[in-house]
RNA sequence: GUGGCCAUAGUUCAGUUGGUUAGAACGCCAGGUUGUGGCCCUGGAGGUCGUGGGUUCAAAUCCCACUGGUCACCCCA
């Protein structure tokens, strides 16, 4: 084997594309149900767009981006997530002018240069939605409900929703100082990773998976106990709405998302059906991002979900999407019938019938086996005798029955 | 970036303390039935045993390096 797909990339083969298409269709139909419209942005952007929106200190920007210089020397990056591009497009195309609230969704490949493992690829696929222009908790709740509805529509029941509020530009800095002061008291005993975060992003220390860190920070103040009035009211309303929508959730005061731009609501949907990488979707509110990118202050909420992890669950559940199959397979019993069979196949196709025939000049037995393998509903064997009589025997491959039909109006018989 | 495990037909795997032409199942092709699929029977094609080096009379088997895969850490979808 000479060429292989690049590490961390995968071919989605014909045997699996039916499942992908089914998921894509289901996802789209739920988005449309919620009145979100599709947006398609380029898969690469100026590097600084991602650096600025995701945050210079995040792992994504610090060590995971596919960044390269193009031929003119500009620094280009393959998108590691969708929100930054969508917001760039929102500002560039002035989408705000059409209506006060813009609801869009996207679906497509993302790229991060990490070590691959179960549920993590270098090129992976996400779908997500952004509701831009609304500060209301009703919008947060809609985004979360939308994500949950997609899993429900796909028959995925083993998920759990965790939510938190990470505060805003007024109460978060105040809380961070409080937390930092607490953390300093145990700083020398924290893991090296957490010591680094103490100054840069102390909230991430609470999110550490290190057991010792967790023990040390066990009793420390949590952000959602130190929200200002506006954030607390917003968070309360989101929880109230989720409850009224019948969506179960747990509040996790230590939940901090990996991207810098979140404010107020942050949430994560995980599945116990997955391995170590168990996050199905994540999202939250990002009221400061649009202005950070040069637009007018525009409050927004959104989420992103991984397609491969969804596929892993569906595959594990043995979910099989229906495959396209030929309606009729036309088999030639002898050489003179081949031309007629080819012409008839083309005619049926032009009439909208999924018709298939042999292109390899194979024996009749082989053609029959092929028709069976393809899952064709019917097979018609045509030879000199049938051509002379103008009639043939149409065989139903699933119930083994046969009927005699006129060759001229075959399309009425299948 | 760090660590564990793994690498033999297209696929899933067997291959004894190192020993002669490396096997099975499934899949693929052909025939059994000179014009009818699925089951069955017969036959066939298909492998530089991941790559390179070393030990040995002898290596798929032991050792080293590399490459690839996989899982986990970090982090995330």
GROMACS .gro file of C-alpha atoms (C1' of nucleotides) in nm:
model
  491
    1UNK     CA    1   0.000   0.000   0.000
    2UNK     CA    2   0.163   0.321  -0.114
    3UNK     CA    3  -0.065   0.610  -0.021
    4UNK     CA    4  -0.266   0.632   0.299
    5UNK     CA    5  -0.502   0.899   0.423
    6UNK     CA    6  -0.320   1.154   0.640
    7UNK     CA    7  -0.301   1.062   1.009
    8UNK     CA    8  -0.622   1.149   1.184
    9UNK     CA    9  -0.826   1.165   0.864
   10UNK     CA   10  -1.070   0.901   0.745
   11UNK     CA   11  -1.253   0.797   0.434
   12UNK     CA   12  -1.626   0.776   0.474
   13UNK     CA   13  -1.692   0.475   0.253
   14UNK     CA   14  -2.003   0.388   0.053
   15UNK     CA   15  -2.099   0.136   0.322
   16UNK     CA   16  -2.136   0.418   0.577
   17UNK     CA   17  -2.258   0.710   0.370
   18UNK     CA   18  -2.623   0.609   0.401
   19UNK     CA   19  -2.595   0.654   0.778
   20UNK     CA   20  -2.422   0.989   0.736
   21UNK     CA   21  -2.686   1.111   0.496
   22UNK     CA   22  -2.960   1.002   0.733
   23UNK     CA   23  -2.801   1.195   1.018
   24UNK     CA   24  -2.746   1.501   0.801
   25UNK     CA   25  -3.107   1.496   0.685
   26UNK     CA   26  -3.240   1.455   1.037
   27UNK     CA   27  -3.019   1.734   1.166
   28UNK     CA   28  -3.131   1.966   0.888
   29UNK     CA   29  -3.497   1.889   0.941
   30UNK     CA   30  -3.476   1.972   1.312
   31UNK     CA   31  -3.291   2.296   1.234
   32UNK     CA   32  -3.563   2.389   0.987
   33UNK     CA   33  -3.828   2.303   1.245
   34UNK     CA   34  -3.670   2.569   1.468
   35UNK     CA   35  -3.643   2.810   1.174
   36UNK     CA   36  -3.264   2.812   1.146
   37UNK     CA   37  -3.126   2.860   0.795
   38UNK     CA   38  -2.804   2.714   0.664
   39UNK     CA   39  -2.489   2.920   0.624
   40UNK     CA   40  -2.181   2.791   0.443
   41UNK     CA   41  -1.852   2.964   0.506
   42UNK     CA   42  -1.506   2.876   0.368
   43UNK     CA   43  -1.314   2.604   0.551
   44UNK     CA   44  -1.014   2.834   0.592
   45UNK     CA   45  -0.977   3.186   0.718
   46UNK     CA   46  -0.715   3.436   0.816
   47UNK     CA   47  -0.534   3.293   1.118
   48UNK     CA   48  -0.594   3.598   1.333
   49UNK     CA   49  -0.972   3.554   1.313
   50UNK     CA   50  -0.947   3.231   1.512
   51UNK     CA   51  -0.668   3.354   1.737
   52UNK     CA   52  -0.874   3.655   1.838
   53UNK     CA   53  -1.213   3.489   1.878
   54UNK     CA   54  -1.117   3.157   2.036
   55UNK     CA   55  -0.848   3.313   2.255
   56UNK     CA   56  -0.470   3.320   2.238
   57UNK     CA   57  -0.436   3.120   2.559
   58UNK     CA   58  -0.665   2.832   2.465
   59UNK     CA   59  -0.530   2.491   2.366
   60UNK     CA   60  -0.699   2.519   2.029
   61UNK     CA   61  -0.508   2.830   1.933
   62UNK     CA   62  -0.194   2.746   2.125
   63UNK     CA   63  -0.127   2.399   1.986
   64UNK     CA   64  -0.401   2.254   1.772
   65UNK     CA   65  -0.452   2.476   1.468
   66UNK     CA   66  -0.362   2.376   1.114
   67UNK     CA   67  -0.184   2.695   1.020
   68UNK     CA   68   0.028   2.756   0.712
   69UNK     CA   69   0.151   3.035   0.490
   70UNK     CA   70  -0.011   3.048   0.148
   71UNK     CA   71   0.188   3.142  -0.163
   72UNK     CA   72   0.157   3.510  -0.096
   73UNK     CA   73   0.283   3.464   0.258
   74UNK     CA   74  -0.049   3.521   0.434
   75UNK     CA   75  -0.113   3.311   0.741
   76UNK     CA   76  -0.408   3.082   0.677
   77UNK     CA   77  -0.578   2.844   0.921
   78UNK     CA   78  -0.813   2.554   0.856
   79UNK     CA   79  -1.115   2.625   1.075
   80UNK     CA   80  -1.095   2.447   1.412
   81UNK     CA   81  -1.458   2.532   1.492
   82UNK     CA   82  -1.749   2.707   1.328
   83UNK     CA   83  -1.854   3.006   1.533
   84UNK     CA   84  -1.567   3.240   1.445
   85UNK     CA   85  -1.628   3.206   1.070
   86UNK     CA   86  -2.002   3.249   1.107
   87UNK     CA   87  -1.960   3.565   1.311
   88UNK     CA   88  -1.706   3.701   1.062
   89UNK     CA   89  -1.959   3.641   0.787
   90UNK     CA   90  -2.239   3.795   0.994
   91UNK     CA   91  -2.038   4.114   1.032
   92UNK     CA   92  -1.895   4.122   0.679
   93UNK     CA   93  -2.233   4.068   0.512
   94UNK     CA   94  -2.420   4.287   0.754
   95UNK     CA   95  -2.675   4.018   0.828
   96UNK     CA   96  -2.800   4.227   1.118
   97UNK     CA   97  -2.965   4.467   0.875
   98UNK     CA   98  -3.230   4.214   0.767
   99UNK     CA   99  -3.374   4.139   1.108
  100UNK     CA  100  -3.286   4.188   1.473
  101UNK     CA  101  -3.233   3.815   1.537
  102UNK     CA  102  -3.040   3.598   1.294
  103UNK     CA  103  -3.070   3.219   1.329
  104UNK     CA  104  -2.828   3.011   1.125
  105UNK     CA  105  -2.684   2.661   1.128
  106UNK     CA  106  -2.382   2.501   0.966
  107UNK     CA  107  -2.261   2.151   0.901
  108UNK     CA  108  -1.920   2.053   0.773
  109UNK     CA  109  -1.558   1.957   0.840
  110UNK     CA  110  -1.336   2.112   1.107
  111UNK     CA  111  -0.963   2.063   1.160
  112UNK     CA  112  -0.746   2.033   1.467
  113UNK     CA  113  -0.397   1.890   1.478
  114UNK     CA  114  -0.420   1.664   1.783
  115UNK     CA  115  -0.317   1.308   1.853
  116UNK     CA  116  -0.608   1.098   1.724
  117UNK     CA  117  -0.796   0.867   1.959
  118UNK     CA  118  -1.143   0.718   1.993
  119UNK     CA  119  -1.389   0.992   1.896
  120UNK     CA  120  -1.119   1.237   1.795
  121UNK     CA  121  -0.991   1.298   1.445
  122UNK     CA  122  -0.781   1.566   1.281
  123UNK     CA  123  -1.050   1.628   1.024
  124UNK     CA  124  -1.386   1.583   1.191
  125UNK     CA  125  -1.736   1.705   1.127
  126UNK     CA  126  -1.957   1.931   1.328
  127UNK     CA  127  -2.298   2.080   1.297
  128UNK     CA  128  -2.400   2.376   1.503
  129UNK     CA  129  -2.631   2.672   1.532
  130UNK     CA  130  -2.593   3.038   1.621
  131UNK     CA  131  -2.869   3.274   1.731
  132UNK     CA  132  -2.727   3.621   1.694
  133UNK     CA  133  -2.885   3.941   1.816
  134UNK     CA  134  -3.075   3.825   2.122
  135UNK     CA  135  -2.975   3.873   2.486
  136UNK     CA  136  -3.274   3.682   2.625
  137UNK     CA  137  -3.256   3.360   2.827
  138UNK     CA  138  -3.538   3.232   2.605
  139UNK     CA  139  -3.283   3.220   2.326
  140UNK     CA  140  -3.035   3.022   2.537
  141UNK     CA  141  -3.309   2.775   2.622
  142UNK     CA  142  -3.407   2.743   2.256
  143UNK     CA  143  -3.050   2.664   2.154
  144UNK     CA  144  -3.020   2.396   2.421
  145UNK     CA  145  -3.362   2.251   2.338
  146UNK     CA  146  -3.268   2.247   1.971
  147UNK     CA  147  -2.953   2.045   2.039
  148UNK     CA  148  -3.143   1.803   2.261
  149UNK     CA  149  -3.418   1.765   2.001
  150UNK     CA  150  -3.164   1.655   1.743
  151UNK     CA  151  -3.052   1.370   1.966
  152UNK     CA  152  -3.410   1.278   2.034
  153UNK     CA  153  -3.490   1.279   1.663
  154UNK     CA  154  -3.203   1.037   1.609
  155UNK     CA  155  -3.325   0.805   1.879
  156UNK     CA  156  -3.034   0.879   2.110
  157UNK     CA  157  -3.151   0.869   2.468
  158UNK     CA  158  -2.833   0.813   2.667
  159UNK     CA  159  -2.721   1.173   2.711
  160UNK     CA  160  -2.683   1.409   3.001
  161UNK     CA  161  -2.691   1.785   3.002
  162UNK     CA  162  -2.475   1.996   3.229
  163UNK     CA  163  -2.515   2.369   3.250
  164UNK     CA  164  -2.345   2.654   3.424
  165UNK     CA  165  -2.318   3.029   3.411
  166UNK     CA  166  -1.971   3.175   3.370
  167UNK     CA  167  -2.084   3.531   3.443
  168UNK     CA  168  -2.027   3.844   3.241
  169UNK     CA  169  -1.763   4.118   3.210
  170UNK     CA  170  -1.881   4.269   3.536
  171UNK     CA  171  -1.906   3.977   3.778
  172UNK     CA  172  -1.658   3.734   3.628
  173UNK     CA  173  -1.341   3.942   3.687
  174UNK     CA  174  -1.451   3.996   4.047
  175UNK     CA  175  -1.505   3.625   4.098
  176UNK     CA  176  -1.176   3.541   3.928
  177UNK     CA  177  -0.985   3.750   4.180
  178UNK     CA  178  -1.167   3.585   4.467
  179UNK     CA  179  -1.090   3.242   4.328
  180UNK     CA  180  -0.731   3.331   4.246
  181UNK     CA  181  -0.677   3.439   4.607
  182UNK     CA  182  -0.811   3.105   4.729
  183UNK     CA  183  -0.602   2.912   4.482
  184UNK     CA  184  -0.283   3.090   4.580
  185UNK     CA  185  -0.316   2.945   4.928
  186UNK     CA  186  -0.266   2.595   4.785
  187UNK     CA  187  -0.069   2.690   4.476
  188UNK     CA  188   0.244   2.494   4.567
  189UNK     CA  189   0.045   2.174   4.592
  190UNK     CA  190  -0.145   2.209   4.262
  191UNK     CA  191  -0.042   2.021   3.949
  192UNK     CA  192   0.203   2.210   3.725
  193UNK     CA  193  -0.070   2.252   3.466
  194UNK     CA  194  -0.302   2.410   3.718
  195UNK     CA  195  -0.031   2.636   3.856
  196UNK     CA  196   0.013   2.779   3.510
  197UNK     CA  197  -0.362   2.836   3.479
  198UNK     CA  198  -0.389   3.000   3.819
  199UNK     CA  199  -0.281   3.336   3.679
  200UNK     CA  200  -0.402   3.305   3.321
  201UNK     CA  201  -0.741   3.146   3.364
  202UNK     CA  202  -0.810   3.039   3.722
  203UNK     CA  203  -1.155   2.900   3.643
  204UNK     CA  204  -0.995   2.625   3.439
  205UNK     CA  205  -0.825   2.499   3.755
  206UNK     CA  206  -1.165   2.400   3.892
  207UNK     CA  207  -1.225   2.206   3.573
  208UNK     CA  208  -0.904   2.001   3.619
  209UNK     CA  209  -0.938   1.624   3.610
  210UNK     CA  210  -0.636   1.580   3.835
  211UNK     CA  211  -0.760   1.407   4.151
  212UNK     CA  212  -0.529   1.597   4.379
  213UNK     CA  213  -0.637   1.928   4.225
  214UNK     CA  214  -0.999   1.833   4.272
  215UNK     CA  215  -0.943   1.754   4.637
  216UNK     CA  216  -0.758   2.080   4.697
  217UNK     CA  217  -1.027   2.289   4.531
  218UNK     CA  218  -1.322   2.096   4.672
  219UNK     CA  219  -1.461   2.369   4.894
  220UNK     CA  220  -1.370   2.668   4.683
  221UNK     CA  221  -1.623   2.930   4.574
  222UNK     CA  222  -1.807   2.859   4.251
  223UNK     CA  223  -1.892   3.120   3.990
  224UNK     CA  224  -2.262   3.059   3.998
  225UNK     CA  225  -2.269   3.157   4.366
  226UNK     CA  226  -2.104   3.488   4.280
  227UNK     CA  227  -2.303   3.607   3.983
  228UNK     CA  228  -2.432   3.961   3.972
  229UNK     CA  229  -2.803   4.017   3.971
  230UNK     CA  230  -2.842   4.022   3.593
  231UNK     CA  231  -2.645   3.701   3.538
  232UNK     CA  232  -2.818   3.523   3.824
  233UNK     CA  233  -3.161   3.619   3.692
  234UNK     CA  234  -3.063   3.511   3.341
  235UNK     CA  235  -2.933   3.175   3.464
  236UNK     CA  236  -3.242   3.123   3.679
  237UNK     CA  237  -3.469   3.184   3.383
  238UNK     CA  238  -3.275   2.943   3.160
  239UNK     CA  239  -3.312   2.670   3.421
  240UNK     CA  240  -3.679   2.748   3.463
  241UNK     CA  241  -3.739   2.724   3.088
  242UNK     CA  242  -3.549   2.398   3.051
  243UNK     CA  243  -3.757   2.249   3.328
  244UNK     CA  244  -4.078   2.365   3.165
  245UNK     CA  245  -3.961   2.214   2.835
  246UNK     CA  246  -3.912   1.881   3.008
  247UNK     CA  247  -3.535   1.877   2.957
  248UNK     CA  248  -3.345   1.724   3.249
  249UNK     CA  249  -3.014   1.887   3.341
  250UNK     CA  250  -2.765   1.917   3.621
  251UNK     CA  251  -2.589   2.235   3.723
  252UNK     CA  252  -2.213   2.194   3.724
  253UNK     CA  253  -2.051   2.495   3.888
  254UNK     CA  254  -1.712   2.383   3.763
  255UNK     CA  255  -1.807   2.365   3.397
  256UNK     CA  256  -1.589   2.603   3.198
  257UNK     CA  257  -1.575   2.567   2.825
  258UNK     CA  258  -1.246   2.560   2.640
  259UNK     CA  259  -1.312   2.871   2.436
  260UNK     CA  260  -1.257   3.216   2.584
  261UNK     CA  261  -1.556   3.385   2.432
  262UNK     CA  262  -1.832   3.241   2.648
  263UNK     CA  263  -2.036   3.461   2.883
  264UNK     CA  264  -2.329   3.368   3.106
  265UNK     CA  265  -2.470   3.032   2.992
  266UNK     CA  266  -2.230   2.746   2.919
  267UNK     CA  267  -2.347   2.390   2.859
  268UNK     CA  268  -2.224   2.051   2.755
  269UNK     CA  269  -2.402   1.735   2.646
  270UNK     CA  270  -2.219   1.411   2.714
  271UNK     CA  271  -2.295   1.047   2.645
  272UNK     CA  272  -2.214   0.742   2.854
  273UNK     CA  273  -2.204   0.540   2.530
  274UNK     CA  274  -1.873   0.694   2.429
  275UNK     CA  275  -1.518   0.638   2.545
  276UNK     CA  276  -1.298   0.890   2.714
  277UNK     CA  277  -1.398   1.163   2.469
  278UNK     CA  278  -1.760   1.171   2.575
  279UNK     CA  279  -1.873   1.522   2.480
  280UNK     CA  280  -2.144   1.511   2.217
  281UNK     CA  281  -2.204   1.883   2.201
  282UNK     CA  282  -2.113   2.202   2.377
  283UNK     CA  283  -2.208   2.563   2.358
  284UNK     CA  284  -2.319   2.872   2.534
  285UNK     CA  285  -2.366   3.245   2.516
  286UNK     CA  286  -2.100   3.476   2.377
  287UNK     CA  287  -2.217   3.834   2.411
  288UNK     CA  288  -1.878   3.993   2.356
  289UNK     CA  289  -1.752   3.809   2.049
  290UNK     CA  290  -1.908   4.015   1.771
  291UNK     CA  291  -1.771   4.342   1.903
  292UNK     CA  292  -1.437   4.175   1.967
  293UNK     CA  293  -1.430   4.100   1.594
  294UNK     CA  294  -1.512   4.457   1.504
  295UNK     CA  295  -1.891   4.447   1.479
  296UNK     CA  296  -2.146   4.630   1.685
  297UNK     CA  297  -2.212   4.481   2.028
  298UNK     CA  298  -2.437   4.184   1.950
  299UNK     CA  299  -2.539   3.924   2.207
  300UNK     CA  300  -2.537   3.566   2.073
  301UNK     CA  301  -2.581   3.203   2.175
  302UNK     CA  302  -2.481   2.887   1.995
  303UNK     CA  303  -2.370   2.530   2.013
  304UNK     CA  304  -2.156   2.284   1.819
  305UNK     CA  305  -2.188   1.906   1.802
  306UNK     CA  306  -1.959   1.633   1.675
  307UNK     CA  307  -2.086   1.410   1.396
  308UNK     CA  308  -1.838   1.125   1.438
  309UNK     CA  309  -1.933   1.076   1.801
  310UNK     CA  310  -2.294   1.061   1.695
  311UNK     CA  311  -2.204   0.800   1.435
  312UNK     CA  312  -2.020   0.595   1.697
  313UNK     CA  313  -2.332   0.576   1.909
  314UNK     CA  314  -2.560   0.491   1.616
  315UNK     CA  315  -2.319   0.224   1.499
  316UNK     CA  316  -2.300   0.079   1.848
  317UNK     CA  317  -2.680   0.066   1.855
  318UNK     CA  318  -2.676  -0.123   1.527
  319UNK     CA  319  -2.864   0.152   1.349
  320UNK     CA  320  -2.875   0.086   0.975
  321UNK     CA  321  -3.001   0.348   0.733
  322UNK     CA  322  -3.180   0.220   0.423
  323UNK     CA  323  -2.947   0.183   0.124
  324UNK     CA  324  -3.048   0.284  -0.227
  325UNK     CA  325  -3.122  -0.030  -0.430
  326UNK     CA  326  -3.202  -0.095  -0.796
  327UNK     CA  327  -3.569  -0.150  -0.870
  328UNK     CA  328  -3.500  -0.369  -1.171
  329UNK     CA  329  -3.195  -0.557  -1.292
  330UNK     CA  330  -3.196  -0.639  -1.661
  331UNK     CA  331  -3.000  -0.952  -1.746
  332UNK     CA  332  -2.900  -1.051  -2.100
  333UNK     CA  333  -2.926  -1.425  -2.165
  334UNK     CA  334  -2.723  -1.414  -2.486
  335UNK     CA  335  -2.498  -1.180  -2.678
  336UNK     CA  336  -2.759  -1.046  -2.923
  337UNK     CA  337  -2.983  -0.934  -2.634
  338UNK     CA  338  -2.710  -0.717  -2.479
  339UNK     CA  339  -2.776  -0.410  -2.690
  340UNK     CA  340  -3.148  -0.427  -2.627
  341UNK     CA  341  -3.088  -0.462  -2.251
  342UNK     CA  342  -2.854  -0.162  -2.247
  343UNK     CA  343  -3.099   0.053  -2.440
  344UNK     CA  344  -3.389  -0.056  -2.219
  345UNK     CA  345  -3.192   0.016  -1.904
  346UNK     CA  346  -3.122   0.369  -2.025
  347UNK     CA  347  -3.487   0.417  -2.123
  348UNK     CA  348  -3.609   0.307  -1.780
  349UNK     CA  349  -3.360   0.536  -1.610
  350UNK     CA  350  -3.487   0.830  -1.812
  351UNK     CA  351  -3.836   0.740  -1.693
  352UNK     CA  352  -3.715   0.761  -1.336
  353UNK     CA  353  -3.673   0.392  -1.263
  354UNK     CA  354  -3.362   0.281  -1.075
  355UNK     CA  355  -3.249   0.027  -1.334
  356UNK     CA  356  -2.923  -0.163  -1.341
  357UNK     CA  357  -2.758  -0.402  -1.582
  358UNK     CA  358  -2.432  -0.590  -1.634
  359UNK     CA  359  -2.140  -0.396  -1.777
  360UNK     CA  360  -1.882  -0.672  -1.752
  361UNK     CA  361  -2.018  -0.918  -2.011
  362UNK     CA  362  -2.076  -1.178  -1.744
  363UNK     CA  363  -2.259  -1.509  -1.761
  364UNK     CA  364  -2.629  -1.521  -1.685
  365UNK     CA  365  -2.560  -1.690  -1.353
  366UNK     CA  366  -2.322  -1.412  -1.260
  367UNK     CA  367  -2.575  -1.151  -1.360
  368UNK     CA  368  -2.836  -1.316  -1.137
  369UNK     CA  369  -2.594  -1.321  -0.847
  370UNK     CA  370  -2.515  -0.959  -0.908
  371UNK     CA  371  -2.885  -0.865  -0.912
  372UNK     CA  372  -2.924  -1.045  -0.581
  373UNK     CA  373  -2.618  -0.883  -0.429
  374UNK     CA  374  -2.739  -0.538  -0.534
  375UNK     CA  375  -3.069  -0.607  -0.363
  376UNK     CA  376  -3.269  -0.543  -0.680
  377UNK     CA  377  -3.644  -0.585  -0.633
  378UNK     CA  378  -3.696  -0.744  -0.976
  379UNK     CA  379  -3.491  -0.909  -1.243
  380UNK     CA  380  -3.582  -0.954  -1.607
  381UNK     CA  381  -3.394  -1.202  -1.822
  382UNK     CA  382  -3.404  -1.123  -2.191
  383UNK     CA  383  -3.272  -1.337  -2.477
  384UNK     CA  384  -3.353  -1.407  -2.839
  385UNK     CA  385  -3.681  -1.582  -2.749
  386UNK     CA  386  -3.813  -1.289  -2.548
  387UNK     CA  387  -3.714  -1.037  -2.812
  388UNK     CA  388  -3.899  -1.241  -3.075
  389UNK     CA  389  -4.211  -1.275  -2.858
  390UNK     CA  390  -4.200  -0.922  -2.722
  391UNK     CA  391  -4.271  -1.064  -2.379
  392UNK     CA  392  -4.056  -1.173  -2.086
  393UNK     CA  393  -4.073  -1.307  -1.734
  394UNK     CA  394  -4.033  -1.055  -1.454
  395UNK     CA  395  -3.901  -1.221  -1.143
  396UNK     CA  396  -3.951  -1.085  -0.794
  397UNK     CA  397  -3.631  -1.161  -0.607
  398UNK     CA  398  -3.772  -1.140  -0.258
  399UNK     CA  399  -4.081  -1.363  -0.288
  400UNK     CA  400  -3.952  -1.567  -0.587
  401UNK     CA  401  -4.274  -1.507  -0.782
  402UNK     CA  402  -4.279  -1.445  -1.156
  403UNK     CA  403  -4.515  -1.274  -1.394
  404UNK     CA  404  -4.509  -1.252  -1.771
  405UNK     CA  405  -4.492  -0.896  -1.898
  406UNK     CA  406  -4.482  -0.712  -2.228
  407UNK     CA  407  -4.137  -0.572  -2.298
  408UNK     CA  408  -4.275  -0.254  -2.451
  409UNK     CA  409  -4.429  -0.116  -2.136
  410UNK     CA  410  -4.189  -0.257  -1.880
  411UNK     CA  411  -4.195   0.069  -1.689
  412UNK     CA  412  -4.559   0.004  -1.598
  413UNK     CA  413  -4.471  -0.335  -1.453
  414UNK     CA  414  -4.203  -0.229  -1.206
  415G      C1'  415   0.355   1.676   2.269
  416U      C1'  416   0.384   1.213   2.645
  417G      C1'  417   0.271   0.695   2.752
  418G      C1'  418   0.054   0.167   2.699
  419C      C1'  419  -0.085  -0.204   2.346
  420C      C1'  420  -0.080  -0.389   1.845
  421A      C1'  421   0.101  -0.501   1.311
  422U      C1'  422   0.030  -1.254   0.915
  423A      C1'  423  -0.454  -1.300   0.233
  424G      C1'  424  -0.968  -0.796   0.074
  425U      C1'  425  -1.173  -0.881   0.619
  426U      C1'  426  -1.155  -1.134   1.111
  427C      C1'  427  -0.791  -1.432   1.296
  428A      C1'  428  -0.469  -1.920   1.384
  429G      C1'  429   0.048  -2.035   1.332
  430U      C1'  430   0.338  -2.510   1.934
  431U      C1'  431   1.005  -2.460   2.293
  432G      C1'  432   1.274  -2.061   1.628
  433G      C1'  433   1.262  -2.597   1.187
  434U      C1'  434   1.094  -2.783   0.535
  435U      C1'  435   0.611  -2.556   0.000
  436A      C1'  436   0.251  -1.986   0.601
  437G      C1'  437  -0.320  -2.191   0.723
  438A      C1'  438  -0.876  -2.133   0.840
  439A      C1'  439  -1.333  -1.883   0.807
  440C      C1'  440  -1.583  -1.511   0.554
  441G      C1'  441  -1.551  -1.234   0.101
  442C      C1'  442  -1.408  -1.251  -0.436
  443C      C1'  443  -1.389  -1.545  -0.927
  444A      C1'  444  -1.535  -1.991  -1.204
  445G      C1'  445  -1.794  -2.446  -1.244
  446G      C1'  446  -2.172  -2.815  -1.076
  447U      C1'  447  -2.720  -2.629  -1.385
  448U      C1'  448  -2.456  -2.508  -2.244
  449G      C1'  449  -3.148  -1.969  -1.994
  450U      C1'  450  -3.237  -1.800  -1.376
  451G      C1'  451  -3.011  -1.540  -0.747
  452G      C1'  452  -3.003  -1.672  -0.201
  453C      C1'  453  -2.865  -2.283   0.036
  454C      C1'  454  -2.522  -2.680  -0.088
  455C      C1'  455  -2.084  -2.907  -0.339
  456U      C1'  456  -1.611  -2.863  -0.626
  457G      C1'  457  -1.215  -2.580  -0.790
  458G      C1'  458  -0.935  -2.111  -0.833
  459A      C1'  459  -0.711  -1.637  -0.757
  460G      C1'  460  -0.517  -1.368  -0.360
  461G      C1'  461   0.059  -1.300   0.124
  462U      C1'  462   0.798  -0.953  -0.028
  463C      C1'  463   0.426  -1.229   0.748
  464G      C1'  464   0.434  -0.331   0.817
  465U      C1'  465   0.974  -0.152   0.671
  466G      C1'  466   1.498  -0.178   0.767
  467G      C1'  467   1.881  -0.389   1.041
  468G      C1'  468   2.071  -0.766   1.394
  469U      C1'  469   2.116  -1.278   1.651
  470U      C1'  470   2.112  -1.793   1.443
  471C      C1'  471   2.282  -2.355   1.049
  472A      C1'  472   1.763  -2.177   1.028
  473A      C1'  473   1.320  -1.604   1.197
  474A      C1'  474   0.613  -1.481   1.086
  475U      C1'  475   0.832  -1.645   1.576
  476C      C1'  476   1.401  -1.362   1.947
  477C      C1'  477   1.648  -0.833   1.977
  478C      C1'  478   1.684  -0.303   1.804
  479A      C1'  479   1.521   0.109   1.518
  480C      C1'  480   1.163   0.323   1.215
  481U      C1'  481   0.669   0.360   1.011
  482G      C1'  482   0.163   0.289   1.069
  483G      C1'  483  -0.265   0.175   1.365
  484U      C1'  484  -0.513   0.189   1.826
  485C      C1'  485  -0.628   0.339   2.326
  486A      C1'  486  -0.525   0.677   2.715
  487C      C1'  487  -0.313   1.154   2.913
  488C      C1'  488  -0.349   1.690   2.791
  489C      C1'  489  -0.774   1.906   2.578
  490C      C1'  490  -1.205   1.892   2.316
  491A      C1'  491  -1.700   1.794   1.920
   0.00000   0.00000   0.00000
